[in-house]
Short mmCIF file of C-alpha atoms and ligand atoms in Angstrom, two decimals:
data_model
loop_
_atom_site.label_atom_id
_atom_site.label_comp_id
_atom_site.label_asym_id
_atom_site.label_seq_id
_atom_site.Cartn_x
_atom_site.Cartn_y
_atom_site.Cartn_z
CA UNK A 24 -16.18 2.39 -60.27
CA UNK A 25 -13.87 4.80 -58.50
CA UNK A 26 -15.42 4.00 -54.92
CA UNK A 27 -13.21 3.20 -52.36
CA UNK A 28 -14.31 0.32 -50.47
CA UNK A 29 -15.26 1.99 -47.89
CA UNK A 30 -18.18 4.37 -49.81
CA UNK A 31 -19.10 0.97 -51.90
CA UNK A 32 -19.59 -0.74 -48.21
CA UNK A 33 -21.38 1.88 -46.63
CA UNK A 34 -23.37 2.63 -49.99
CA UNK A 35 -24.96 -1.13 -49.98
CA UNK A 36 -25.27 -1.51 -46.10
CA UNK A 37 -27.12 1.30 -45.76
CA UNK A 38 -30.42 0.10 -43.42
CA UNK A 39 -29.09 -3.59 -43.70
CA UNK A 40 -30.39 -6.22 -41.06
CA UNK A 41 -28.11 -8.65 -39.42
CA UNK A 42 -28.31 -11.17 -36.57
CA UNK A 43 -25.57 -11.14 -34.20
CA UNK A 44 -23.86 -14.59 -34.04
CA UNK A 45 -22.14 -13.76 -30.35
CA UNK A 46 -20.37 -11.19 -28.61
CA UNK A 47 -16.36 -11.24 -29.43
CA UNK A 48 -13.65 -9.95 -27.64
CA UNK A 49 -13.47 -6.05 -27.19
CA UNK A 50 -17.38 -6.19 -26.69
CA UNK A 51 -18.25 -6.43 -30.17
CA UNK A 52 -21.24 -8.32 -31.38
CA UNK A 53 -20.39 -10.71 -34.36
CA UNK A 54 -22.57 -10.42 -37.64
CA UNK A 55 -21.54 -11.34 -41.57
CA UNK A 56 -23.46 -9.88 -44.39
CA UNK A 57 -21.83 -9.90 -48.36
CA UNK A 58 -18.84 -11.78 -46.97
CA UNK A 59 -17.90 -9.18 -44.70
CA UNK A 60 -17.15 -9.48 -40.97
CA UNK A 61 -19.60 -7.00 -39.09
CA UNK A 62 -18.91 -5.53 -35.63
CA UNK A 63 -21.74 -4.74 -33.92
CA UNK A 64 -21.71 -1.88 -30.76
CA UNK A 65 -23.77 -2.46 -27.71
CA UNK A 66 -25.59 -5.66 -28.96
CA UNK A 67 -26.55 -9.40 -27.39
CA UNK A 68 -26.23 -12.64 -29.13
CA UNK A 69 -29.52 -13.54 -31.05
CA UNK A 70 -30.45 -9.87 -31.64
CA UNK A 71 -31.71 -9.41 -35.24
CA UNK A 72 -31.07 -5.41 -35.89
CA UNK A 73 -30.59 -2.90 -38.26
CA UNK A 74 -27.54 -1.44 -38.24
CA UNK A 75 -25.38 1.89 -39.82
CA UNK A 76 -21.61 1.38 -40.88
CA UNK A 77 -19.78 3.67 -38.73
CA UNK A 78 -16.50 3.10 -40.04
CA UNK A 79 -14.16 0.13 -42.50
CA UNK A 80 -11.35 -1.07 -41.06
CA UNK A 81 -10.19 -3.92 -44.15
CA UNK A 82 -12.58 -6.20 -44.16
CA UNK A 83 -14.05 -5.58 -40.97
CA UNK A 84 -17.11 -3.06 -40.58
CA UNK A 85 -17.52 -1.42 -37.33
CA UNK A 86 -21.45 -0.28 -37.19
CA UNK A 87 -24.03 0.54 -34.87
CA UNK A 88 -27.85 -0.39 -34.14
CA UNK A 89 -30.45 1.77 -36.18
CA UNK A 90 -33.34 -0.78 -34.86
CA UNK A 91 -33.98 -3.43 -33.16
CA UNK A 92 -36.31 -5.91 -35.30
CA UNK A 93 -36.19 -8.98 -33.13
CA UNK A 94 -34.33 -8.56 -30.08
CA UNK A 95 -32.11 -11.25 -28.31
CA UNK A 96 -33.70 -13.58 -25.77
CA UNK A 97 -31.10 -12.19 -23.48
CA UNK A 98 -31.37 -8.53 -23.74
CA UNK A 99 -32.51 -6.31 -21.28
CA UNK A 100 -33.45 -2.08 -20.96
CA UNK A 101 -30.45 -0.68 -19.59
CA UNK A 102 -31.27 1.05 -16.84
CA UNK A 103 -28.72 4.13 -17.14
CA UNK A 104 -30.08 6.95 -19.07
CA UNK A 105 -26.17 7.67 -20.18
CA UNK A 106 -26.11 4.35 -21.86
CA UNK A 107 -25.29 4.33 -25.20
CA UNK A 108 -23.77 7.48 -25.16
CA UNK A 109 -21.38 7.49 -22.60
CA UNK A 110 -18.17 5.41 -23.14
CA UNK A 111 -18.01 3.57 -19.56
CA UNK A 112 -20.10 0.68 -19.94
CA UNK A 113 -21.25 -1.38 -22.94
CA UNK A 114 -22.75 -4.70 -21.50
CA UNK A 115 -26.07 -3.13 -19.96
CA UNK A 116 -28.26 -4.33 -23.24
CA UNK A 117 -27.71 -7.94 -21.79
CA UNK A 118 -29.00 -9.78 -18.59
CA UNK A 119 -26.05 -10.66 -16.15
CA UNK A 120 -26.32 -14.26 -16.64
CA UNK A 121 -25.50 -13.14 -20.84
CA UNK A 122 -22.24 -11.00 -19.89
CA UNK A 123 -20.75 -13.86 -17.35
CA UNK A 124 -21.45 -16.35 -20.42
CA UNK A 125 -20.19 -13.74 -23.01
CA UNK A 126 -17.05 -13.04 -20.83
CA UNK A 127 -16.49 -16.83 -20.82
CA UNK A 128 -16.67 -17.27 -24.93
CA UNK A 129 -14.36 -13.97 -25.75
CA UNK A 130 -11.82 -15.74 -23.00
CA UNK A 131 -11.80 -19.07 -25.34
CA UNK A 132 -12.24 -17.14 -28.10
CA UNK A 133 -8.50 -15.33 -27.51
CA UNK A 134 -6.88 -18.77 -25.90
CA UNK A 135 -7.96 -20.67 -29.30
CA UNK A 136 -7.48 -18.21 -32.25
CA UNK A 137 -4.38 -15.65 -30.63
CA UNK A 138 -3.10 -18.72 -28.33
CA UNK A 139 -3.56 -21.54 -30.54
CA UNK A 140 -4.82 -24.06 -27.79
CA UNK A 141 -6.68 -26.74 -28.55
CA UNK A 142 -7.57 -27.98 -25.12
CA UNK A 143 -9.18 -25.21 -22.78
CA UNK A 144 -9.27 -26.48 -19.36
CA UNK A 145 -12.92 -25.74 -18.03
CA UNK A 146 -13.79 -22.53 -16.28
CA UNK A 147 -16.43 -20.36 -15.12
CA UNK A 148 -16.38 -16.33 -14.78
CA UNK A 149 -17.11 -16.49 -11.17
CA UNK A 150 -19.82 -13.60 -10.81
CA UNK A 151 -19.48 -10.27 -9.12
CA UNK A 152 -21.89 -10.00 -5.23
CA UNK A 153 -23.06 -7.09 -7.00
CA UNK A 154 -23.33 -5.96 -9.97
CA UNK A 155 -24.21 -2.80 -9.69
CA UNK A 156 -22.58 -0.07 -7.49
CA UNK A 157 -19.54 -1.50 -7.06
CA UNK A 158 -16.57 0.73 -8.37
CA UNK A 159 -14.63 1.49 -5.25
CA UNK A 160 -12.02 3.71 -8.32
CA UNK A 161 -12.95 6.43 -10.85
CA UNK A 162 -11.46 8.73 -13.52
CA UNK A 163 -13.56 11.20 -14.16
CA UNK A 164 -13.14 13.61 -17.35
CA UNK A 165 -14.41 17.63 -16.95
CA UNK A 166 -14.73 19.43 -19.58
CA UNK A 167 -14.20 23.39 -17.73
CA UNK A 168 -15.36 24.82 -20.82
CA UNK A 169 -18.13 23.01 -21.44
CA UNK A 170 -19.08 22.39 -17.41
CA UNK A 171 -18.89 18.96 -17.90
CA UNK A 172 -18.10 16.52 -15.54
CA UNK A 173 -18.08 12.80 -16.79
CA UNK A 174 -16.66 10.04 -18.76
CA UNK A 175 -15.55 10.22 -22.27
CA UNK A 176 -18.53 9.26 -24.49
CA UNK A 177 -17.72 5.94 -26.37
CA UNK A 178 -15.06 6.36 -29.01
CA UNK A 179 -14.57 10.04 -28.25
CA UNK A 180 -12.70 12.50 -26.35
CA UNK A 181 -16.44 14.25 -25.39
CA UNK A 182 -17.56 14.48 -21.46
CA UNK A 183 -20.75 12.98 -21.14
CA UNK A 184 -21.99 15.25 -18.57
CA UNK A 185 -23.08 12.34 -15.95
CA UNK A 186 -25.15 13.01 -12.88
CA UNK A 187 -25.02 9.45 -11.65
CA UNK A 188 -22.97 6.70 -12.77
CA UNK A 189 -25.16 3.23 -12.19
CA UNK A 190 -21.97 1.33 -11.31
CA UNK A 191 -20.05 3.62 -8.92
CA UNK A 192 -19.89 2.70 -5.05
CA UNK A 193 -22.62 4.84 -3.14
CA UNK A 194 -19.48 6.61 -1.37
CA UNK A 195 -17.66 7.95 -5.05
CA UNK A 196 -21.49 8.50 -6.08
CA UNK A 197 -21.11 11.31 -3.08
CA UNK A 198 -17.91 12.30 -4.11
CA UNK A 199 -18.85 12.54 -7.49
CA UNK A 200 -21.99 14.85 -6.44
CA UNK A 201 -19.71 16.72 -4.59
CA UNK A 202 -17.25 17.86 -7.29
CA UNK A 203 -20.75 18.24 -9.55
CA UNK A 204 -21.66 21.05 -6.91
CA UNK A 205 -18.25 22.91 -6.76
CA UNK A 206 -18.20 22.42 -10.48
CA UNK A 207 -22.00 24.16 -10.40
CA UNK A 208 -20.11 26.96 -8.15
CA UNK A 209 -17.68 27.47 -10.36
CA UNK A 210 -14.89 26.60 -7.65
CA UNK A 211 -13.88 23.22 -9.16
CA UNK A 212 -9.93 23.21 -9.87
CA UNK A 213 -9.01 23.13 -13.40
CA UNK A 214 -7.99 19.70 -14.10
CA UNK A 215 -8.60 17.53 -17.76
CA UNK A 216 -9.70 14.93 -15.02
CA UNK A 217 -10.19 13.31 -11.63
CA UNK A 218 -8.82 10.09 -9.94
CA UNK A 219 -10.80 8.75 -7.20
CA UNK A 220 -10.28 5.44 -5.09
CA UNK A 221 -12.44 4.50 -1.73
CA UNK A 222 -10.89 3.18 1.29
CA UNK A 223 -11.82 2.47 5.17
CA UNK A 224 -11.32 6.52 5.74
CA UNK A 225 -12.83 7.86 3.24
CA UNK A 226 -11.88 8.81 -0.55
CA UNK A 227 -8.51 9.90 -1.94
CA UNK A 228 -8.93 12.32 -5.03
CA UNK A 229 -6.12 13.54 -7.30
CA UNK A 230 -5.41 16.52 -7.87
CA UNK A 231 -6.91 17.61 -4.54
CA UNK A 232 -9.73 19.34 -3.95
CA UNK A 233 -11.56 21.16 -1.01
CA UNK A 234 -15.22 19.33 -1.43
CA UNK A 235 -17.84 19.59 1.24
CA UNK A 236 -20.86 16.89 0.37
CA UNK A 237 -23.78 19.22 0.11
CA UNK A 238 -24.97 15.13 0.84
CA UNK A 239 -23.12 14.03 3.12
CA UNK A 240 -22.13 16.86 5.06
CA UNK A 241 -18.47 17.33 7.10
CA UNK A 242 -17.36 14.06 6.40
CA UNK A 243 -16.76 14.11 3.55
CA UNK A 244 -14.43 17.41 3.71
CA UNK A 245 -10.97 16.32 1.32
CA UNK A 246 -8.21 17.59 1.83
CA UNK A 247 -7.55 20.84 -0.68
CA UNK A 248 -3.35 20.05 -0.56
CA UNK A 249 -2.35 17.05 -0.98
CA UNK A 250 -3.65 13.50 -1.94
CA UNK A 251 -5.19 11.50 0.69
CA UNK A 252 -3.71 8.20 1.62
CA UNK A 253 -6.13 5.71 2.47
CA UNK A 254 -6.57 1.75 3.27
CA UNK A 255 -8.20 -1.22 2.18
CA UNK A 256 -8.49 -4.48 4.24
CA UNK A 257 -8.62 -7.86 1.93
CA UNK A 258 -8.32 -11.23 3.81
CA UNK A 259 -7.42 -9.54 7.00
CA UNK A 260 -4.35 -7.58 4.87
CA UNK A 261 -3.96 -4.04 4.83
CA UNK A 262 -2.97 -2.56 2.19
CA UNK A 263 -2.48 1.57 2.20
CA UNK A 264 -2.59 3.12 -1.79
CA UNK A 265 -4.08 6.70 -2.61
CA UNK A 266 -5.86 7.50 -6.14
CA UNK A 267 -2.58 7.90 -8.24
CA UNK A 268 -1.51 4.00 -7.72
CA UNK A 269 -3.01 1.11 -8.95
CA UNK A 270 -5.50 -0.97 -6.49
CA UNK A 271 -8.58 -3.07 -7.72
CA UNK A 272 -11.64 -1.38 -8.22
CA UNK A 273 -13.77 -4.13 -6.83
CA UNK A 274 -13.61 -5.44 -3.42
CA UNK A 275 -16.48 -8.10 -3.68
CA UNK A 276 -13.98 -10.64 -5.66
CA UNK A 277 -10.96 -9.64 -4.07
CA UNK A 278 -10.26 -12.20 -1.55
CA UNK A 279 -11.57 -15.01 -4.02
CA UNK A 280 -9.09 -13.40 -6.46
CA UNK A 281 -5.90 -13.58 -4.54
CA UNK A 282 -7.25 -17.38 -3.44
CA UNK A 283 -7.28 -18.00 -7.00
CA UNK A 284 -3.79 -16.59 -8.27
CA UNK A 285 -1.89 -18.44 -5.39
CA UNK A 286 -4.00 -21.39 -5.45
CA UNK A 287 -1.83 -23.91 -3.23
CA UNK A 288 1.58 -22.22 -4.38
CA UNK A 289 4.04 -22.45 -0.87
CA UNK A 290 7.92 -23.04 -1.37
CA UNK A 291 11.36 -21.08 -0.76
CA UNK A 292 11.56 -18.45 -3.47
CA UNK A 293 8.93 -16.34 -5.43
CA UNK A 294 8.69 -13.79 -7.85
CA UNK A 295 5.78 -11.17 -8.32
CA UNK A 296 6.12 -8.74 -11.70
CA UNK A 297 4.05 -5.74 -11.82
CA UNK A 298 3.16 -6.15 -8.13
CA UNK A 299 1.31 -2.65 -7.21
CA UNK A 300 1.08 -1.86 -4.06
CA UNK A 301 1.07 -5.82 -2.63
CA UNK A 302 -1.62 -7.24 -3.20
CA UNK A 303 -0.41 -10.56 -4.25
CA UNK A 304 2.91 -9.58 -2.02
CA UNK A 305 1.58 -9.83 1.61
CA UNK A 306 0.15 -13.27 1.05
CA UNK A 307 2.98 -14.28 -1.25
CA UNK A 308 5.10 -13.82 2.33
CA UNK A 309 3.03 -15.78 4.45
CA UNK A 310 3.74 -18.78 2.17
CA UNK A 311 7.16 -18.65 0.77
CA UNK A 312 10.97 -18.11 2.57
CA UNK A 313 11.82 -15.35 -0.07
CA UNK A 314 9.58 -12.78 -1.79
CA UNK A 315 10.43 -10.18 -4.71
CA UNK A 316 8.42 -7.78 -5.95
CA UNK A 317 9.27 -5.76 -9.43
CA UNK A 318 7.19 -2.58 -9.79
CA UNK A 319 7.95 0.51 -11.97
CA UNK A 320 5.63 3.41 -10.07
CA UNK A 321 7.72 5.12 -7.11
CA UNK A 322 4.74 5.49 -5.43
CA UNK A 323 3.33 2.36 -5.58
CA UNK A 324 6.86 0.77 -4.92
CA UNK A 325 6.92 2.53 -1.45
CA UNK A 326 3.10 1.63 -0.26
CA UNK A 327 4.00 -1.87 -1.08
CA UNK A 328 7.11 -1.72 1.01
CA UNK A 329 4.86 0.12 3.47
CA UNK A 330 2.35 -2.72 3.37
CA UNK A 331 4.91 -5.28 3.84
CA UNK A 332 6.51 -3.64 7.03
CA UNK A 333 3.07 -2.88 8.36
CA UNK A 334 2.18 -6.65 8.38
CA UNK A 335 5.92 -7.27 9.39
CA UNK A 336 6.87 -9.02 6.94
CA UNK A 337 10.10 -8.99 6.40
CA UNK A 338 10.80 -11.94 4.08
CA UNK A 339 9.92 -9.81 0.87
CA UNK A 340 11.77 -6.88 -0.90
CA UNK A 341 10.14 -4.93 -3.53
CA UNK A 342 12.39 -3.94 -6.35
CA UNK A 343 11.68 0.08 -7.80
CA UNK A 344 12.57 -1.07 -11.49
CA UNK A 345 10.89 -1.62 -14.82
CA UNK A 346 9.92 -5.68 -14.83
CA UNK A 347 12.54 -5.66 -18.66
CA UNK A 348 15.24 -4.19 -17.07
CA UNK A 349 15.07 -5.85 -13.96
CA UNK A 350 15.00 -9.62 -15.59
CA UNK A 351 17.71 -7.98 -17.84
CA UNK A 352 20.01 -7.51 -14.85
CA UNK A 353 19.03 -11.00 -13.54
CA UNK A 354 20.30 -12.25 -16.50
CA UNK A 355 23.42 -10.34 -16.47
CA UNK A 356 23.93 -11.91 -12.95
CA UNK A 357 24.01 -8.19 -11.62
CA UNK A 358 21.79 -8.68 -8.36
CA UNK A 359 23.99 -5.51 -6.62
CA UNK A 360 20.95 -3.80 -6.31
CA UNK A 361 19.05 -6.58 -4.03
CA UNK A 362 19.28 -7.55 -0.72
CA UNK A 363 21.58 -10.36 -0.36
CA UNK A 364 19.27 -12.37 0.70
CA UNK A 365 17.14 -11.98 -2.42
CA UNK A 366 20.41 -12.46 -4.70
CA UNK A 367 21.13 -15.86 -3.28
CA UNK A 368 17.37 -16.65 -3.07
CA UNK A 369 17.45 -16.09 -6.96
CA UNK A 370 20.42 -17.80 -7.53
CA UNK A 371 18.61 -21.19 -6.50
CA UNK A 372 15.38 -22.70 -7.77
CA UNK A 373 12.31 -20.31 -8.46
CA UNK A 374 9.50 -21.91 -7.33
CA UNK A 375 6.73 -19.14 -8.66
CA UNK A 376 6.21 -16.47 -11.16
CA UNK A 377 3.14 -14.58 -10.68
CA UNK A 378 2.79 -11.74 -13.53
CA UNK A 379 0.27 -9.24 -13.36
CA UNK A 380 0.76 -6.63 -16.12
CA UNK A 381 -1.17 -3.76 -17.36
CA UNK A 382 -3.69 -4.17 -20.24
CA UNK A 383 -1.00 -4.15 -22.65
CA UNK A 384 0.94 -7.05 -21.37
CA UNK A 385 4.09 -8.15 -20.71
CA UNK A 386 7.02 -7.21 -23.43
CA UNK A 387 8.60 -9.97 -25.22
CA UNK A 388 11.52 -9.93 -23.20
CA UNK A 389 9.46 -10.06 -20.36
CA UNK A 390 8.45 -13.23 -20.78
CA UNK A 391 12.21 -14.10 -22.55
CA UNK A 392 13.04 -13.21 -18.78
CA UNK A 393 10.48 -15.27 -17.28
CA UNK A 394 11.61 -18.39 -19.34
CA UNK A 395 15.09 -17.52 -18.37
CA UNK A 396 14.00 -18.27 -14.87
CA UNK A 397 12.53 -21.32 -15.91
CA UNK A 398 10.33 -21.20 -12.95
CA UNK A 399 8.22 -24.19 -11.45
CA UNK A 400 4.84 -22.66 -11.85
CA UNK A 401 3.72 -19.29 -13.46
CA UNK A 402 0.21 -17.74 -12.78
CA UNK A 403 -0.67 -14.91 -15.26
CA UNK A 404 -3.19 -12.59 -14.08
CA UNK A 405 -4.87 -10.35 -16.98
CA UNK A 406 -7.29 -7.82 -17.28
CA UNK A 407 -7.09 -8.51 -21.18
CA UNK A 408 -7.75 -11.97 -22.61
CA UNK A 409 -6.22 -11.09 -26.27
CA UNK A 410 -2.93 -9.96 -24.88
CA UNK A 411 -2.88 -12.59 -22.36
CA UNK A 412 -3.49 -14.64 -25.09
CA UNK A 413 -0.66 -13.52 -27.53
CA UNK A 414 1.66 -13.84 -24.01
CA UNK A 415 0.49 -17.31 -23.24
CA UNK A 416 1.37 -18.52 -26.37
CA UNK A 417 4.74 -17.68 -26.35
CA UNK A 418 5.54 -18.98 -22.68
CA UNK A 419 3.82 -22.54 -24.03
CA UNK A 420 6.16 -22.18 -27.29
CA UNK A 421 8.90 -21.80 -24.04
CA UNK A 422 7.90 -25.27 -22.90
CA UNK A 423 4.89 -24.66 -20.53
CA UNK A 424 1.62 -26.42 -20.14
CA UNK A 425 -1.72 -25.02 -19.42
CA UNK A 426 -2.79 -26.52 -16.01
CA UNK A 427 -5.36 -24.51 -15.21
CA UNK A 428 -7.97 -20.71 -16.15
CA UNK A 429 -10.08 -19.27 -13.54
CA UNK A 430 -12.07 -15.95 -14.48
CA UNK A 431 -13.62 -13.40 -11.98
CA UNK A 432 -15.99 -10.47 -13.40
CA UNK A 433 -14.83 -7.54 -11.71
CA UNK A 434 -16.24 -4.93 -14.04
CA UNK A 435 -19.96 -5.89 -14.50
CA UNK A 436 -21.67 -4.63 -17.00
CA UNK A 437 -18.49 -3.63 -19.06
CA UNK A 438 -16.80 -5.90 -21.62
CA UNK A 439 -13.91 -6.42 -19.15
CA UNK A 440 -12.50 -9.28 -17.46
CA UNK A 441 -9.94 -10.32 -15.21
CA UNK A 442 -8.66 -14.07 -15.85
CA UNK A 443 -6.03 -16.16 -13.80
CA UNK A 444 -4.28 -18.51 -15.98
CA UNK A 445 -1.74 -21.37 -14.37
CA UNK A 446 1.26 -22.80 -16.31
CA UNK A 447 3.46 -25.55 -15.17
CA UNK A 448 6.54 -26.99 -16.85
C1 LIG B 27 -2.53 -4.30 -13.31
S1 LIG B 27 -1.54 -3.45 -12.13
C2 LIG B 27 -1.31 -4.76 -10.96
C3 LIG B 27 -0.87 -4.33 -9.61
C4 LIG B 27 -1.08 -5.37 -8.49
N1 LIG B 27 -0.72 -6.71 -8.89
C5 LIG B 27 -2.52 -5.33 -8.00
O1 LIG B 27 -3.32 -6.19 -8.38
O2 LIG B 27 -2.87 -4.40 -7.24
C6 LIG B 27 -0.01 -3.32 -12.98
C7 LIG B 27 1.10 -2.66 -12.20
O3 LIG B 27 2.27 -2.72 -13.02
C8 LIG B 27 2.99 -1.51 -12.91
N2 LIG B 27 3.78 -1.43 -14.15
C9 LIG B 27 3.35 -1.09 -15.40
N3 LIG B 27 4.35 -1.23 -16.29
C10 LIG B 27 5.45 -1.66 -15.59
C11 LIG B 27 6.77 -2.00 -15.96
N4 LIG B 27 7.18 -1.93 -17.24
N5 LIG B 27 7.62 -2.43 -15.01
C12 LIG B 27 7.21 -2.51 -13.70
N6 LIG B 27 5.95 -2.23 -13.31
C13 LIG B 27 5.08 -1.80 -14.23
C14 LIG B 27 1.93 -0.44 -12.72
O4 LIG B 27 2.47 0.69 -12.07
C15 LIG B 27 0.90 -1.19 -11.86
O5 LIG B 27 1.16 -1.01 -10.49
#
């Protein structure tokens, strides 16, 4: 009688079998057993397993699958041989037609329990061209000690020691294999880890190495001192980033993407939060008199001015500012920091609010800013439905409707998605 609930739990769940009711947002698959809520790792909806409590969090039990005793109608042998153990992907135990349908219910899931909407417009996750081989970005994890060179294995801060990653672009597979031979001749830099991002001239790698392909030869020779720039070409836009700043990982669903987050959105004045390097920014130009762009990274900030005078456009500014402090000055009416053109521009009517925050989402006063604004139409772009979620709620509370939700899988075979939500007022 002195058990804690979590040794009672894991005392009388020891070898218990479950069915998993469907897959919930995080990845999770959904089970209940003795009135407890059950999170299931790595499973597909239908699956009747066995499972081991890993861990009690309240009344939810985090386990994982001991057996398989009936499996799901939708699962599949994932074809990595890292699976399981390496942290990077956890949709591989289901076909792709499960994961687009999965992606789809945790999306609903988040706009009906964390959003309180009763009326989801319809939507599809629009699938990836491939779904395999795509990631065009990496962060690799070495372990120097340990001569591991990997990702960290799920729930962990352990390199699984990868040889090849199943969803990596053949061009950071050879990068990848390149840095596994230096690390093999003990001439990789010390470094907890390694960014890498594709582009039309090759890779850019932070920190920099010197890395000759034993693969692919010459070419593939990076620079040893600083960190390449390179380029990416979406809907005849060029956009120039390196592997410290944030750019998409997957081209396939770019264009369709940036379609889908301006929709038909033209007008005088718009506003792009969290705007990167321009992606959004560029064709944000081409259809309104007055862009400004908010972005945080100094880096980034300069590429996307870069980008802009590259296309010469010259109808945007791009603000080097947190997106809280900025809106706070907007508020305060002190615009001394913008162009006048952009202060007069946002002293009149905003037409368009496109946000398009990190995982975390956008701060409360972020969106207290955005309200301020009271804009004509907001689009939302999330790689996280649950904080999207908690944000849309509070811009609905603020007097916006739902028009419309469009979803686009960019990370196949992972529990991630990136969803485009419209709001009108
Ligand atoms: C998800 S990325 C989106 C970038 C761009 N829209 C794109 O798709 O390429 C989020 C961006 O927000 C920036 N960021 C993060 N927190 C910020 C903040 N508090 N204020 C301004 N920018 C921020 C990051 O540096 C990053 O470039």
């Amino acid at each position: 009688m002195f058990f804690t609930a979590r040794y009672r739990l894991a005392a009388c769940t020891t070898n218990m079998e479950v069915t998993i009711e469907r897959i919930l947002p995080g990845g999770f698959g959904l089970a209940h057993a003795d009135d407890r809520t059950i999170m299931v790792a790595l499973a597909a909806p239908g699956d009747r397993v066995r499972i081991r409590v890993d861990r009690v969090k309240g009344n939810v039990s985090f386990a994982s699958i001991e057996e398989i005793i009936t499996p799901s109608p939708h699962r599949v042998e994932p074809p990595c041989p890292y699976f399981g153990r390496c942290g990077g992907c956890d949709f591989q135990q289901m076909n792709y037609r499960a994961q687009l349908d999965a992606k789809a219910e945790m999306i609903r899931d988040c706009l009906r329990r964390l959003a309180r909407i009763e009326n989801i417009p319809d939507f599809q996750v629009t699938a990836a061209p491939d779904p395999w081989h795509y990631r065009l970005r990496a962060q690799w994890q070495y372990d120097a000690v340990r001569q591991r060179l990997g990702y960290f294995e799920s729930g962990s801060r352990n390199v699984c020691d990868v040889a090849e990653c199943a969803v990596l672009a053949p061009t950071l597979q050879n990068t990848f294999e390149s840095l596994r031979a230096l690390m093999t001749a003990g001439s990789l830099p010390d470094s907890r880890d390694f960014r890498a991002a594709a582009g039309n001239e090759g890779v850019s790698i932070s920190p920099p190495v010197h890395c000759i392909s034993p693969t692919v030869g010459e070419d593939s020779v990076l620079d040893s001192s600083v960190v390449r720039d390179i380029s990416r070409t979406i809907q005849g836009e060029s956009y120039r980033f390196n592997a410290e700043s944030f750019f998409q990982a997957n081209d396939g669903l770019l264009p369709a993407l940036v379609e889908a987050a301006l929709g038909d959105a033209r007008g005088r004045t718009a506003l792009e939060l969290y705007c990167g390097v321009g992606l959004f920014t560029l064709p944000l130009a081409r259809r309104f008199s007055r862009v400004i762009g908010v972005e945080s990274d100094q880096a980034a900030a300069k590429f996307a001015r870069e980008n802009l005078a590259g296309a010469s456009l010259t109808n945007a500014e791009v603000a080097l500012r947190d997106v809280g402090v900025w809106l706070d000055d907007v508020k305060r009416h002190d615009l001394s920091r913008l162009s006048a053109e952009s202060a007069s521009a946002l002293q009149g009517e905003i037409d368009f609010v496109l946000l398009d925050p990190p995982r975390v989402g956008a701060e409360s006063r972020v969106i207290a800013g955005v309200l301020g604004l009271k804009p004509h139409t907001i689009a939302y772009v999330s790689c996280d439905p649950a904080t999207l979620a908690r944000d849309l709620k509070k811009l609905i509370v603020g007097g916006y409707r739902l028009a419309s939700i469009s979803a686009f899988d960019m990370f196949p075979q992972t529990h991630h998605v990136e969803t485009i939500v419209h709001l009108v007022a």
